[in-house]
Structures are given as C-alpha cells and as structure tokens.
Amino acid sequence: MISLASRDIGHHLGRFVFTGVGLGLLIGVTLTMAGVYRGMVADGRAVIAASGADLWVVQQGTLGPWAEPSSVRDDAYRALAGLPGVAEVANAAYLTMQVPVRGRDVRVMLAGIEPGGLGEPAQLVAGRPLLRSHYEAVADEAAGLAIGDTVRIRRHEYAVVGLVRRATSSAGDPMLFIPLKDAQEVQFLKDNDSLVAERARTAANPALNRPGIPGLLDAVLASQNAGRSVNAVLVRVAPGYPPEEVKAEIGRWKHLTAWTRADMEDILVAKLIATSARQIGMFLAILAVVSAAIVAFIIYTMTLNKQREIAVLKLIGARDRSIAAMILQQALALGLIGFLVGQLAALVWAPYFPKHVLLEPGDALRGLAATLLVCAVASLLAIRAALRVDPADAIGG
Amino acid sequence: MDKAAAPPDDTAIRLRGLSKTFGSGSTAVHALRDVDMTLRRGEVVGLVGPSGSGKSTLLKCLGAVVEPTAGRIEMGGQAVFDSASGGWLIDDLRALRRDRIGFIFQAPYLIPFLDVTDNVALLPMLAGHPDREARARARELLEALDVGHRLGVRVSLLSGGEQQRVAIARSLVNRPPVILADEPTAPLDSERALAVMRILEEMARRYGAAIIVVTHDEKIIPTFRRIYRIRDGRTVEEAGEGRSLGP
C-alpha cells in the first residue's frame, strides 16, 4: 500500500523541511534548557565527589557550606578526629565573591583548603596542586586564568599554580582554591579601617575598659582578633564504618550537624537548585506547549489545504483510519525532523553557553518520546477536521 | 454484510421512485421526486438540466454519499438501497463506492502528491489488491487511454486533457458497473470535449460500465443516444440524437 504521508511530504519537501528546522530550533532550546539543569546538578555532584569527603560537618541546624551560612570554630576538627570511624578531617571555607581577572570581574567560588588534605581539587589539567600555606591558587579554567597569572583577592595577590576543569559551583561559578588560612582571612578578617574603628569602639565602652582592671581591654581586643572560624569540617570515614553511624555520633555528642554525601546531593538538588529547576521546568512546559501549538497549526493548515483531496480519497473508498494515519505520520515525521535538528543545534551551541550544558542520552530519548507524543496529540485537531470532511464535497456544488 | 441479494442481469443500475427531501415541514426542499432510471452495461447516458434542478443531488444519492428519502436503487441486479427495507442495504458504503462506482469530476481532482500510476492504482490498493497487481491494472488502463508514456510523472505536470484521462482511468480501474461523471467536459473546448466523450463511449463498451454523464454542455448533448432531463427534481427520459463521435 502506498504511504500517502511520505508521498505528501515528498511533494512539499521544501516547506516540510523548512518547518521542521524551525520547530527543531525550538526543540533545541528545550533540550538545552534541560541540559542547563543537568549541568547544574552534575557540577554540584562533581564538586562533592571531588572533595573526597564522606561527611560535611557544619554549624548545628544548618544545611552546610553551600546552601546556608555555617560557622564552625576552626579547632572543632580536633574533637572530630578522635571519634571512632573518623580516618581524616580537614577544615574548609567557602565563599562566593568577585575577583578581577584581566581587567574584568569574574564571579568565583573561593574554596579554602588545607594543602594536601581533604577538599583538594581531584585532578589538575595543568600545573601543580597547592603546596605553600599562603598566596597560591588553583583555578578552574573557566575563570579565564592561566598558570603564572596573579589574581588579587582583597589585600593579597595570589599566584595561579594549577588549573582544574569542571570545578564549578552549582550556580556555574568557577572555583578558585586557595590555602585555608588565606580563605579565612578573606572571609573573616576586617579591613584596617574597620579594625581601627572597632578597637576605638571597644576602648570607648566603659564595661570593657575599666580603669580598675588593667589588661581587660587588651584581653577583649585579643579575643576579638583571635577567634577564627571555618564553614565546614570535611571528614573521611575509615573503611568499614558506615557514614550514617559516624554522622549520628557527631550529631549526638559534638553539637554540630553532619551531612553525608547523599545528604549533600539531596540538599543540592532538592534545595539549592530547586528554584532554578522549577524555573527551567516552567520553561520546558511553555516550550512544549508552544511546540505543540506550532505542530498543531502547521498540520491543521496542511490538512485544510488538502480538504478536496481528502474528500476525493473518502469518496473513492479510503478509510478514515488511512486518512488519520496519513496526518498522524506527517505530524510524527515533522516531530522527528524537528527533534534531529534540535538535537544537532543543541550539540552545536551548547559549548558556547557560559554555564555547563550537559546533554544526556537519556534526556535525548525522553525528548524524542515527548516530541513524538506532543506531535501525536497536536495532530488530533487536524485528524478531527479531516474526518469531518464530507465525501459529498467532491461532487458537484 | 449485505442484507439483500438478487441474481445479476444486464442492468447496471436501476432507480425506482427515488426521492430526496432536505428539511421538513414548510421549509422542506424536494430535490428529487420519484426518479425512475435504468441503465444497461456499456451504455452512456446524459443527465441534463439547469442549475438547481437536482443533478448533483441525484449524483450524490447514486454515489452513496447522500441517503435518499424514498425509493430503491439496484446496482448490477442487486438492491443496495430500499427505503421500504430501512435504507441502505449495504453496511460498508465506502466499499460500495470503491468497488461498484467510478467517479469522474468536472476537474480531474487527482491526488497531487501521487504520480500518474499511483493515482490510478490507489483504488485497487485500497480494495486490498497487492501493489504489483494494482499497478499492472493501472498501467493497462493508462496505456489504453494513451497516457502510458506518462506513468511515473507527477500529475501536476500533465496537460488538462491528460489529467482528465488519468481521472477516467481511475474511475474504471476497479471495473465498476456504474460510473458517475460530473460535467467531465465543462472546462474543455469542443474538440477535447468530444474526445473525452469518445473515450467514455469506448471505455463503457470495452469494460461494460454504464456511464451517467451529468452535463449542460451543449457541445456534447447531441452525442447521447438517451438523455434524462431533470427539472425541479423530476426526470423525463427522451431519445438523444446519438450523433457520431467519429473515429
């Protein structure tokens, strides 16, 4: 039996392909939006995995270093190191800030780590890891820095000694690893003017500067400057110890909150990027509706243009299902062309996006299924119109 | 499934008391009133009348796309419609149109996205014949109609006369006993109109089909041996001139 759909497509090939390309660009945007979401999740997971930690210990009742502010005394790690099942601990500090790179501001996630300890970037693509305790940096290549560059962060200049790839926050900001002490200074140390003003304010406070108690003011000032905090303590669990047990121990005895790797991934996906995911989900829904409307409009118009032929086909004995199949197949073919063009377009333009766009084969398959489903649904209007064509319209007036 | 059957005879189509009324009460329009008509196989008969006289309605009733209000229709000796028995006696009217009725329209109304062969072969394919057999049948007819050299050509590239011949081949391909031709010569000049009539005469003779030609084309009316004149839904049979169509 002749495939009426393929013959009709062949008859209007140019128009059909042109329409498919237009639809494909729309589908390409849809796939890219899904890729942006996947990229956010993948980047977040990559950073979690690359740290080498099994547990993130943070301020009690907070969600951890990336989702909420967390302040933990920097000597808390000692108490954690003594717990059963803890193999290694390391302080870590994280903050997001703007740094000047070659005359422009780049937003980075600054990670303060102890050189050689947990939290270090896993694999360098160039240079070496941090070895000194101060003024060195390892940067994600997306920051636009090269080995040998210097980057100014607050008061000090840092020499870039290594580069990593795909070390970005879930927001897409490239990471800049510096020694922990420097990161603590960047995060917690005030500028000189603020320090002078703070000291003057303390000295002017009669409760803290009592004439009858010599040395009190010096002690207060010393305590103000000596207190150092970190955002989290990274913990590697010894083999044979379930992280959940160690987590429970920390929660019970140390007045801190610990999160496992699975918890961190959950926080990342369910909380940190949940709003972005909903935003993207809305875009996907709107794009799906727009795509369906376009397919429906095109197929409906094509069907209306064939009303006389459909009337003749019905008159000479073509069954409704043959005519419906012709329209459905055309809609599916349009969707298939659109999907192939969209997939190609997404592959071509994804590398140029500022954020990581991760195009997963599973998403492509789901996208194909969704496209075909949308096209099938969109063809219903045209099929309905075709089935209402009266074969008598082919005869006389 | 067919509810009625009768032994076949030489009669291709017979109408008895066929009526069609649109609407009811004071707004009723009687498009056909007690139409009687009999056509034998191999015969070409004219159905002539002014606009609004009921020609198209009669054609639609015969084409099983409009249900008559009253009367009886027999095709090839078999009753297919009888108002006294409840209406259509054939369950599958599409199959009736496909297998027993051929259609030729004022314009060829070919399927533009099919080539010449497939425009004709589509009908037997729809009837379930294998593609090869359907195309062989189509080729045979197209060659008989002198368009055998255009088999693989897209129909939009054919001349008007060639398209009309393809349409005639399509109407004949399932060997129907009845062919309904709705003003098939209207857009043609005298010479081409007479050529089409010659083809219809020859095809009717060769394939044993009865052809009803609806027309008000004065050029071809003298060629009919028998004419049904229709006015206000009533038909009157009269002898035609039967003027020779030449070789």
XYZ file of C-alpha atoms in Angstrom:
644
model
C 0.000 0.000 0.000
C 1.230 3.460 -0.870
C 2.373 5.601 2.048
C 0.240 8.678 1.478
C 2.089 10.562 4.216
C 5.545 10.062 2.732
C 4.298 10.945 -0.772
C 2.715 14.139 0.510
C 5.866 15.021 2.423
C 7.909 14.387 -0.716
C 5.540 16.613 -2.681
C 6.036 19.508 -0.243
C 9.542 18.585 0.867
C 10.980 22.109 0.972
C 8.144 23.529 3.018
C 8.123 20.495 5.251
C 11.861 20.558 5.958
C 11.830 24.319 6.475
C 9.030 23.955 9.012
C 10.867 21.066 10.657
C 14.005 23.189 11.001
C 12.011 25.974 12.640
C 10.436 23.530 15.021
C 13.853 21.946 15.558
C 15.374 25.189 16.777
C 12.603 25.407 19.346
C 13.232 21.806 20.384
C 16.949 22.642 20.521
C 16.202 25.371 23.056
C 14.125 22.886 25.056
C 16.909 20.307 25.082
C 19.427 22.977 26.024
C 17.295 24.097 28.967
C 17.213 20.506 30.179
C 20.980 20.400 29.625
C 21.470 23.512 31.775
C 19.632 21.821 34.632
C 21.636 18.613 34.179
C 24.819 20.686 34.098
C 23.974 22.347 37.413
C 23.349 19.000 39.075
C 26.424 17.404 37.529
C 28.696 20.281 38.536
C 27.423 20.203 42.096
C 27.874 16.446 42.305
C 31.329 16.674 40.766
C 32.449 19.154 43.407
C 31.009 16.991 46.174
C 32.715 13.884 44.808
C 36.000 15.622 44.071
C 36.383 16.783 47.663
C 36.960 13.190 48.754
C 34.882 13.750 51.921
C 32.304 11.308 53.253
C 30.815 13.765 55.747
C 30.426 17.533 55.893
C 30.268 18.785 59.452
C 28.653 22.192 59.757
C 27.122 24.568 62.281
C 24.299 22.908 64.164
C 20.971 23.164 62.376
C 22.346 24.489 59.093
C 22.402 22.918 55.664
C 26.079 23.195 55.024
C 28.697 25.312 53.412
C 26.955 25.963 50.069
C 23.290 26.188 50.947
C 23.379 28.259 54.164
C 25.937 30.264 56.173
C 27.764 27.958 58.557
C 30.373 28.904 61.082
C 32.381 26.274 62.938
C 35.323 27.017 65.209
C 38.494 26.046 63.415
C 39.627 23.841 66.293
C 36.498 21.689 66.188
C 38.273 19.288 63.894
C 40.392 18.026 66.767
C 37.371 16.705 68.602
C 36.041 15.114 65.435
C 39.343 13.415 64.659
C 39.066 11.443 67.880
C 35.689 9.905 67.116
C 35.546 6.230 66.205
C 35.391 5.677 62.452
C 36.936 9.008 61.501
C 40.002 8.488 59.329
C 40.785 12.036 58.243
C 39.466 15.535 58.904
C 40.135 18.888 57.310
C 38.746 22.392 57.706
C 37.268 24.080 54.691
C 35.971 27.541 53.931
C 33.771 28.528 51.026
C 32.566 31.890 49.857
C 31.418 33.403 46.596
C 32.981 36.679 45.508
C 34.054 38.778 42.559
C 37.718 38.754 41.607
C 39.412 40.854 38.923
C 40.726 38.770 36.020
C 42.422 40.592 33.134
C 40.512 43.773 33.673
C 37.084 42.272 34.230
C 35.274 40.999 37.279
C 34.728 37.245 37.428
C 32.417 35.671 39.948
C 34.141 32.700 41.582
C 33.535 30.344 44.430
C 36.560 30.642 46.685
C 37.450 27.381 48.426
C 39.888 27.482 51.311
C 41.534 24.119 51.787
C 44.447 22.662 53.641
C 47.101 21.794 51.045
C 47.376 18.026 50.771
C 44.174 17.456 52.735
C 40.550 16.712 52.024
C 38.783 19.150 49.711
C 41.663 19.493 47.325
C 40.742 19.523 43.634
C 40.898 15.975 42.375
C 42.613 16.174 39.015
C 44.616 19.050 37.636
C 44.763 19.646 33.914
C 47.851 21.851 34.215
C 50.375 22.970 36.805
C 50.637 21.620 40.330
C 48.496 21.477 43.471
C 48.781 23.957 46.331
C 51.983 23.327 48.273
C 52.567 26.534 50.246
C 50.422 27.813 53.074
C 49.842 31.227 51.522
C 49.269 33.163 48.334
C 48.890 30.352 45.842
C 45.780 29.471 43.897
C 44.453 26.651 41.746
C 41.718 27.856 39.402
C 39.048 26.298 37.286
C 39.922 27.070 33.699
C 36.509 28.675 33.186
C 37.736 31.576 35.332
C 39.961 32.629 32.446
C 43.201 32.415 34.417
C 46.420 30.796 33.233
C 49.379 29.334 35.073
C 51.635 32.159 36.210
C 48.839 34.739 36.376
C 48.341 36.620 39.581
C 44.922 37.386 40.932
C 44.191 39.936 43.647
C 41.830 38.821 46.386
C 41.169 41.511 48.938
C 44.575 42.531 50.339
C 46.844 39.999 48.690
C 47.975 38.756 45.315
C 47.815 35.043 44.582
C 49.898 33.201 42.004
C 47.985 30.699 39.907
C 49.952 27.445 40.094
C 47.419 24.923 38.781
C 44.308 24.596 36.667
C 41.374 22.251 37.004
C 38.413 21.515 34.742
C 34.722 21.298 35.601
C 35.208 22.507 39.171
C 32.283 24.896 39.409
C 29.598 25.608 41.939
C 26.025 24.570 41.204
C 25.467 28.198 40.183
C 28.081 27.731 37.471
C 30.748 29.906 39.125
C 34.286 28.582 38.591
C 36.104 27.582 41.770
C 39.298 29.152 42.980
C 41.173 27.065 45.542
C 43.456 28.897 47.958
C 45.086 27.874 51.266
C 42.650 27.710 54.178
C 44.277 30.418 56.285
C 44.101 32.855 53.411
C 40.460 31.994 52.823
C 39.666 32.503 56.487
C 41.333 35.891 56.329
C 39.407 36.800 53.215
C 36.147 35.718 54.808
C 36.506 36.851 58.410
C 39.299 39.459 58.682
C 38.061 43.005 58.513
C 39.840 45.744 56.677
C 42.251 48.024 58.598
C 39.853 50.946 58.885
C 37.163 48.691 60.340
C 39.673 47.213 62.812
C 40.760 50.654 64.000
C 37.136 51.747 64.328
C 36.214 48.530 66.164
C 39.137 48.939 68.625
C 38.163 52.532 69.291
C 34.565 51.483 69.878
C 35.683 48.766 72.299
C 38.017 51.148 74.139
C 35.172 53.639 74.494
C 32.923 51.025 76.075
C 33.179 51.564 79.883
C 32.182 47.974 80.527
C 35.169 46.649 78.608
C 37.702 49.326 79.539
C 37.533 49.599 83.289
C 40.211 51.682 84.953
C 40.254 49.342 87.941
C 41.020 46.254 85.872
C 44.228 46.751 83.938
C 44.679 44.347 80.964
C 40.940 43.776 80.440
C 40.809 45.889 77.294
C 43.850 44.097 75.803
C 42.273 40.744 76.572
C 38.994 41.725 74.903
C 40.781 43.068 71.832
C 42.891 39.925 71.602
C 39.818 37.715 71.781
C 38.131 39.738 69.063
C 41.004 39.127 66.662
C 41.976 35.627 67.649
C 38.687 33.889 67.007
C 38.789 32.059 63.660
C 36.073 30.069 62.056
C 35.646 27.799 59.073
C 32.465 26.915 57.164
C 32.749 23.167 57.411
C 34.917 20.332 58.532
C 35.350 17.632 55.933
C 35.532 14.104 57.261
C 36.705 10.930 55.575
C 35.297 7.831 57.244
C 37.514 4.840 57.890
C 36.784 1.744 55.813
C 34.160 -0.475 57.447
C 32.343 2.354 59.198
C 29.026 3.407 57.746
C 28.996 7.213 57.310
C 25.462 7.283 58.773
C 26.784 5.972 62.111
C 29.577 8.495 62.282
C 27.091 11.194 61.326
C 24.834 10.152 64.196
C 27.762 10.190 66.646
C 28.725 13.706 65.631
C 25.151 14.921 65.954
C 24.762 13.319 69.363
C 27.993 14.429 71.043
C 29.512 17.381 69.263
C 26.600 19.842 68.933
C 27.262 20.028 65.237
C 25.345 18.825 62.213
C 26.889 16.307 59.828
C 25.738 15.568 56.307
C 26.664 12.502 54.283
C 27.496 12.655 50.583
C 23.971 11.505 49.747
C 22.575 14.222 52.034
C 24.708 16.832 50.302
C 23.477 15.720 46.896
C 19.929 15.871 48.178
C 20.490 19.377 49.576
C 21.991 20.373 46.249
C 19.157 19.038 44.096
C 16.152 19.445 46.396
C 17.057 22.764 47.993
C 19.931 24.644 46.420
C 18.877 24.414 42.781
C 15.220 23.582 43.362
C 14.063 27.064 42.360
C 16.214 27.008 39.246
C 14.845 23.553 38.444
C 11.267 24.811 38.784
C 12.157 27.807 36.635
C 13.573 25.518 33.962
C 10.606 23.183 34.352
C 8.270 26.089 33.636
C 10.293 26.969 30.558
C 10.153 23.361 29.397
C 6.388 23.237 29.908
C 5.890 26.510 27.999
C 8.194 25.384 25.198
C 6.331 22.069 24.967
C 3.008 23.909 24.696
C 4.431 26.317 22.090
C 5.891 23.386 20.115
C 2.552 21.573 20.262
C 0.741 24.691 19.120
C 3.131 25.127 16.196
C 2.842 21.489 15.121
C -0.931 21.594 15.512
C -1.163 24.794 13.487
C 1.102 23.519 10.712
C -0.552 20.107 10.428
C -4.010 21.657 10.661
C -3.185 24.146 7.899
C -1.710 21.405 5.726
C -4.848 19.338 6.268
C -7.181 22.223 5.427
C -5.219 22.733 2.202
C -5.929 19.103 1.324
C -9.659 19.135 2.001
C -10.574 18.461 -1.623
C -8.080 15.594 -1.863
C -9.385 14.161 1.399
C -12.962 14.376 0.113
C -11.901 12.562 -3.064
C -9.999 9.939 -1.056
C -13.066 9.321 1.087
C -15.318 9.230 -1.941
C -13.208 6.629 -3.711
C -13.184 4.426 -0.636
C -10.245 5.393 1.566
C -10.990 4.527 5.165
C -10.918 7.071 7.984
C -8.031 5.240 9.585
C -5.962 5.574 6.373
C -6.551 9.330 6.338
C -5.933 9.659 10.070
C -2.735 7.605 9.693
C -1.563 9.921 6.901
C -1.970 13.004 9.119
C -0.503 11.313 12.196
C 2.516 10.094 10.230
C 3.098 13.577 8.875
C 2.963 15.055 12.368
C 5.381 12.405 13.628
C 7.702 12.996 10.675
C 7.647 16.706 11.414
C 8.465 15.944 15.036
C 11.282 13.609 14.025
C 12.852 16.199 11.717
C 12.397 18.803 14.434
C 13.987 16.572 17.038
C 17.015 15.739 14.857
C 17.553 19.408 14.018
C 17.027 20.346 17.674
C 19.491 17.747 18.908
C 22.069 18.884 16.365
C 21.514 22.540 17.225
C 21.857 21.836 20.954
C 25.120 19.950 20.356
C 26.476 22.818 18.269
C 25.607 25.703 20.553
C 25.948 24.036 23.981
C 29.736 24.643 24.275
C 29.182 28.374 23.810
C 26.928 28.702 26.839
C 28.527 30.327 29.877
C 27.184 27.562 32.097
C 27.866 23.881 31.689
C 25.192 22.337 29.444
C 25.085 18.587 29.908
C 23.186 16.829 27.109
C 22.486 13.334 28.356
C 21.440 10.489 26.006
C 18.600 9.660 28.401
C 17.265 13.197 28.119
C 17.561 12.971 24.337
C 15.477 9.786 24.320
C 12.929 11.311 26.678
C 12.920 14.424 24.488
C 12.274 12.299 21.414
C 9.421 10.473 23.134
C 7.947 13.760 24.371
C 8.276 15.329 20.919
C 6.520 12.421 19.239
C 3.815 12.431 21.910
C 3.302 16.182 21.546
C 3.142 15.824 17.749
C 0.663 12.965 18.007
C -1.559 14.987 20.325
C -1.164 18.066 18.130
C -2.308 16.117 15.083
C -5.649 15.261 16.715
C -7.157 18.607 15.738
C -6.201 18.077 12.104
C -7.419 14.465 12.166
C -10.735 15.637 13.577
C -11.025 18.207 10.785
C -10.145 15.603 8.151
C -12.680 13.100 9.448
C -15.378 15.754 9.277
C -14.750 16.322 5.572
C -17.805 15.140 3.686
C -17.028 12.943 0.674
C -20.010 14.579 -0.991
C -17.921 17.779 -1.200
C -16.034 16.157 -4.071
C -19.191 16.039 -6.164
C -20.884 18.979 -7.802
C -21.986 22.090 -5.940
C -22.791 -7.509 5.491
C -25.215 -7.231 2.573
C -28.807 -7.689 3.615
C -30.177 -8.274 0.140
C -29.072 -10.164 -2.921
C -30.558 -10.779 -6.347
C -29.386 -12.558 -9.483
C -27.278 -10.307 -11.752
C -28.606 -9.240 -15.161
C -27.603 -6.817 -17.917
C -28.885 -3.875 -15.931
C -26.095 -1.826 -14.453
C -28.268 0.464 -12.379
C -31.968 0.852 -11.799
C -33.727 3.568 -9.794
C -37.344 3.307 -8.784
C -39.238 6.186 -7.209
C -36.117 7.801 -5.851
C -36.837 10.927 -3.833
C -34.784 13.195 -1.684
C -36.143 15.880 0.575
C -33.962 18.243 2.593
C -35.545 19.638 5.723
C -39.130 19.141 6.766
C -42.433 20.904 7.112
C -42.807 24.293 5.499
C -39.042 24.571 4.874
C -38.732 21.210 3.101
C -36.928 21.223 -0.231
C -37.815 18.380 -2.581
C -34.580 17.947 -4.512
C -35.649 14.659 -6.190
C -39.185 13.436 -6.827
C -39.946 9.876 -7.903
C -36.966 9.480 -10.179
C -37.004 6.341 -12.328
C -33.937 5.471 -14.327
C -32.469 2.338 -15.872
C -29.022 1.987 -17.442
C -27.601 -1.082 -19.115
C -23.963 -2.100 -19.088
C -21.902 -0.445 -21.825
C -24.304 2.469 -22.133
C -23.502 6.206 -21.865
C -26.492 8.289 -20.826
C -26.793 12.047 -20.412
C -28.362 13.668 -17.356
C -29.206 17.186 -18.394
C -30.782 20.024 -16.510
C -30.329 23.612 -15.359
C -28.541 24.596 -12.196
C -30.500 23.671 -9.071
C -32.568 21.090 -10.901
C -31.298 18.211 -8.729
C -28.484 16.801 -10.876
C -25.871 16.917 -8.122
C -28.287 15.539 -5.542
C -29.093 12.613 -7.826
C -25.384 12.021 -8.357
C -24.738 12.113 -4.598
C -27.557 9.621 -3.986
C -26.169 7.331 -6.670
C -22.670 7.841 -5.233
C -23.883 6.677 -1.805
C -22.819 9.870 -0.095
C -26.341 11.179 0.436
C -29.134 8.927 1.626
C -32.344 9.162 -0.420
C -35.579 9.828 1.432
C -37.520 7.214 -0.519
C -37.211 4.764 -3.387
C -34.946 1.932 -4.416
C -31.529 1.654 -6.057
C -30.215 -1.522 -7.688
C -26.681 -1.943 -8.958
C -25.763 -4.925 -11.113
C -29.088 -6.501 -10.256
C -28.563 -6.182 -6.530
C -30.587 -3.821 -4.387
C -28.281 -1.519 -2.480
C -30.895 0.917 -1.206
C -34.533 0.414 -0.429
C -36.428 2.835 1.773
C -39.052 0.155 2.338
C -36.364 -2.071 3.879
C -34.912 0.659 6.062
C -32.442 2.435 3.779
C -29.026 1.262 2.682
C -28.797 -2.485 2.320
C -25.017 -2.378 2.236
C -23.200 -1.878 5.528
C -19.931 -0.613 4.080
C -20.774 2.294 1.784
C -17.081 3.101 1.303
C -16.545 -0.370 -0.131
C -19.651 0.100 -2.307
C -18.210 3.343 -3.722
C -14.760 1.847 -4.097
C -15.800 -1.381 -5.812
C -19.003 -0.620 -7.688
C -18.990 3.058 -8.546
C -16.472 5.075 -10.529
C -16.295 8.864 -10.233
C -15.197 11.426 -12.784
C -15.358 15.058 -11.716
C -15.548 18.385 -13.517
C -11.893 18.947 -12.597
C -9.762 15.804 -12.508
C -9.192 16.077 -8.711
C -6.213 13.803 -8.862
C -4.103 13.354 -5.755
C -1.291 15.845 -6.416
C 1.338 14.067 -4.344
C 0.999 10.768 -6.258
C 2.312 10.038 -9.716
C 0.090 9.009 -12.620
C 0.270 5.267 -11.983
C -0.369 5.510 -8.257
C -3.291 7.874 -8.703
C -4.999 5.062 -10.582
C -3.524 2.132 -8.629
C -4.614 3.620 -5.300
C -8.174 2.308 -5.677
C -7.342 -1.372 -6.102
C -4.769 -0.969 -3.347
C -7.480 0.420 -1.064
C -9.566 -2.610 -2.032
C -6.775 -4.844 -0.761
C -5.187 -5.891 -4.054
C -1.409 -6.384 -3.989
C 0.575 -3.315 -5.102
C 2.053 -5.073 -8.123
C -1.327 -6.230 -9.393
C -2.869 -2.814 -8.756
C -0.125 -1.042 -10.676
C -0.356 -3.549 -13.545
C -4.085 -2.846 -13.831
C -3.429 0.898 -13.717
C -0.768 0.665 -16.439
C -3.074 -1.340 -18.698
C -5.805 1.268 -18.446
C -3.468 4.218 -18.787
C -1.985 2.718 -21.926
C -5.492 2.138 -23.308
C -6.165 5.827 -22.644
C -2.945 6.960 -24.381
C -1.190 8.198 -21.278
C 1.043 5.151 -20.953
C 4.088 7.311 -21.685
C 3.444 9.438 -18.568
C 3.218 6.686 -15.953
C 5.813 7.938 -13.462
C 5.114 11.605 -13.954
C 3.683 13.749 -11.188
C 0.105 14.627 -12.157
C 0.663 18.362 -11.796
C 2.978 18.153 -14.817
C 0.257 16.727 -17.101
C -1.868 18.741 -19.501
C -5.576 19.195 -18.695
C -6.568 16.530 -21.223
C -4.041 14.055 -19.867
C -5.231 14.668 -16.322
C -8.822 14.026 -17.364
C -7.785 10.742 -18.989
C -5.981 9.705 -15.810
C -9.175 10.524 -13.903
C -11.136 8.327 -16.322
C -8.642 5.515 -15.798
C -9.072 5.891 -12.049
C -12.848 5.616 -12.364
C -12.512 2.397 -14.356
C -9.717 0.631 -12.541
C -11.913 -1.396 -10.169
C -14.205 -2.390 -13.078
C -17.315 -0.790 -11.522
C -20.679 -1.402 -13.181
C -21.553 2.290 -12.805
C -19.532 5.426 -13.492
C -20.795 8.827 -12.427
C -19.306 11.638 -14.496
C -19.997 15.109 -13.124
C -19.633 17.574 -16.023
C -16.418 15.971 -17.257
C -16.151 18.208 -20.310
C -17.033 21.564 -18.735
C -13.559 23.115 -18.832
C -12.691 21.729 -22.301
C -13.056 23.154 -25.796
C -15.290 21.379 -28.339
C -12.598 19.178 -29.798
C -11.335 17.983 -26.429
C -14.857 17.605 -25.066
C -15.771 15.318 -27.949
C -12.515 13.424 -27.477
C -13.423 12.777 -23.840
C -16.882 11.583 -24.898
C -15.276 9.234 -27.431
C -13.108 7.802 -24.664
C -16.100 7.355 -22.369
C -18.080 5.599 -25.115
C -15.191 3.281 -25.838
C -14.466 2.540 -22.190
C -18.138 1.852 -21.479
C -18.188 -0.593 -24.362
C -14.863 -2.214 -23.541
C -15.367 -2.594 -19.798
C -19.145 -2.950 -19.727
C -19.769 0.010 -17.458
C -22.842 2.210 -17.518
C -21.807 5.854 -17.527
C -24.070 8.653 -16.390
C -22.760 11.971 -17.668
C -24.171 14.987 -15.868
C -23.849 17.940 -18.188
C -25.313 21.094 -19.559
C -22.592 21.285 -22.172
C -24.400 21.879 -25.489
C -21.377 20.542 -27.376
C -21.831 17.008 -26.152
C -25.589 16.726 -25.566
C -26.213 15.683 -29.212
C -23.846 12.732 -28.800
C -26.089 10.874 -26.324
C -28.467 8.213 -27.572
C -30.505 8.526 -24.422
C -30.982 11.513 -22.183
C -32.654 12.045 -18.838
C -33.797 15.632 -18.474
C -34.222 16.755 -14.909
C -36.167 19.775 -13.762
C -37.371 20.549 -10.243
C -36.259 17.095 -9.162
C -38.294 15.171 -11.745
C -36.700 13.288 -14.619
C -38.026 12.742 -18.102
C -36.422 10.206 -20.400
C -36.022 11.089 -24.033
C -34.112 9.787 -27.040
C -30.961 11.655 -27.942
C -29.556 12.375 -31.336
C -26.759 9.875 -30.875
C -24.571 11.906 -33.199
C -21.464 10.065 -34.275
C -18.327 10.870 -32.353
C -16.144 9.870 -35.256
C -13.184 7.520 -35.227
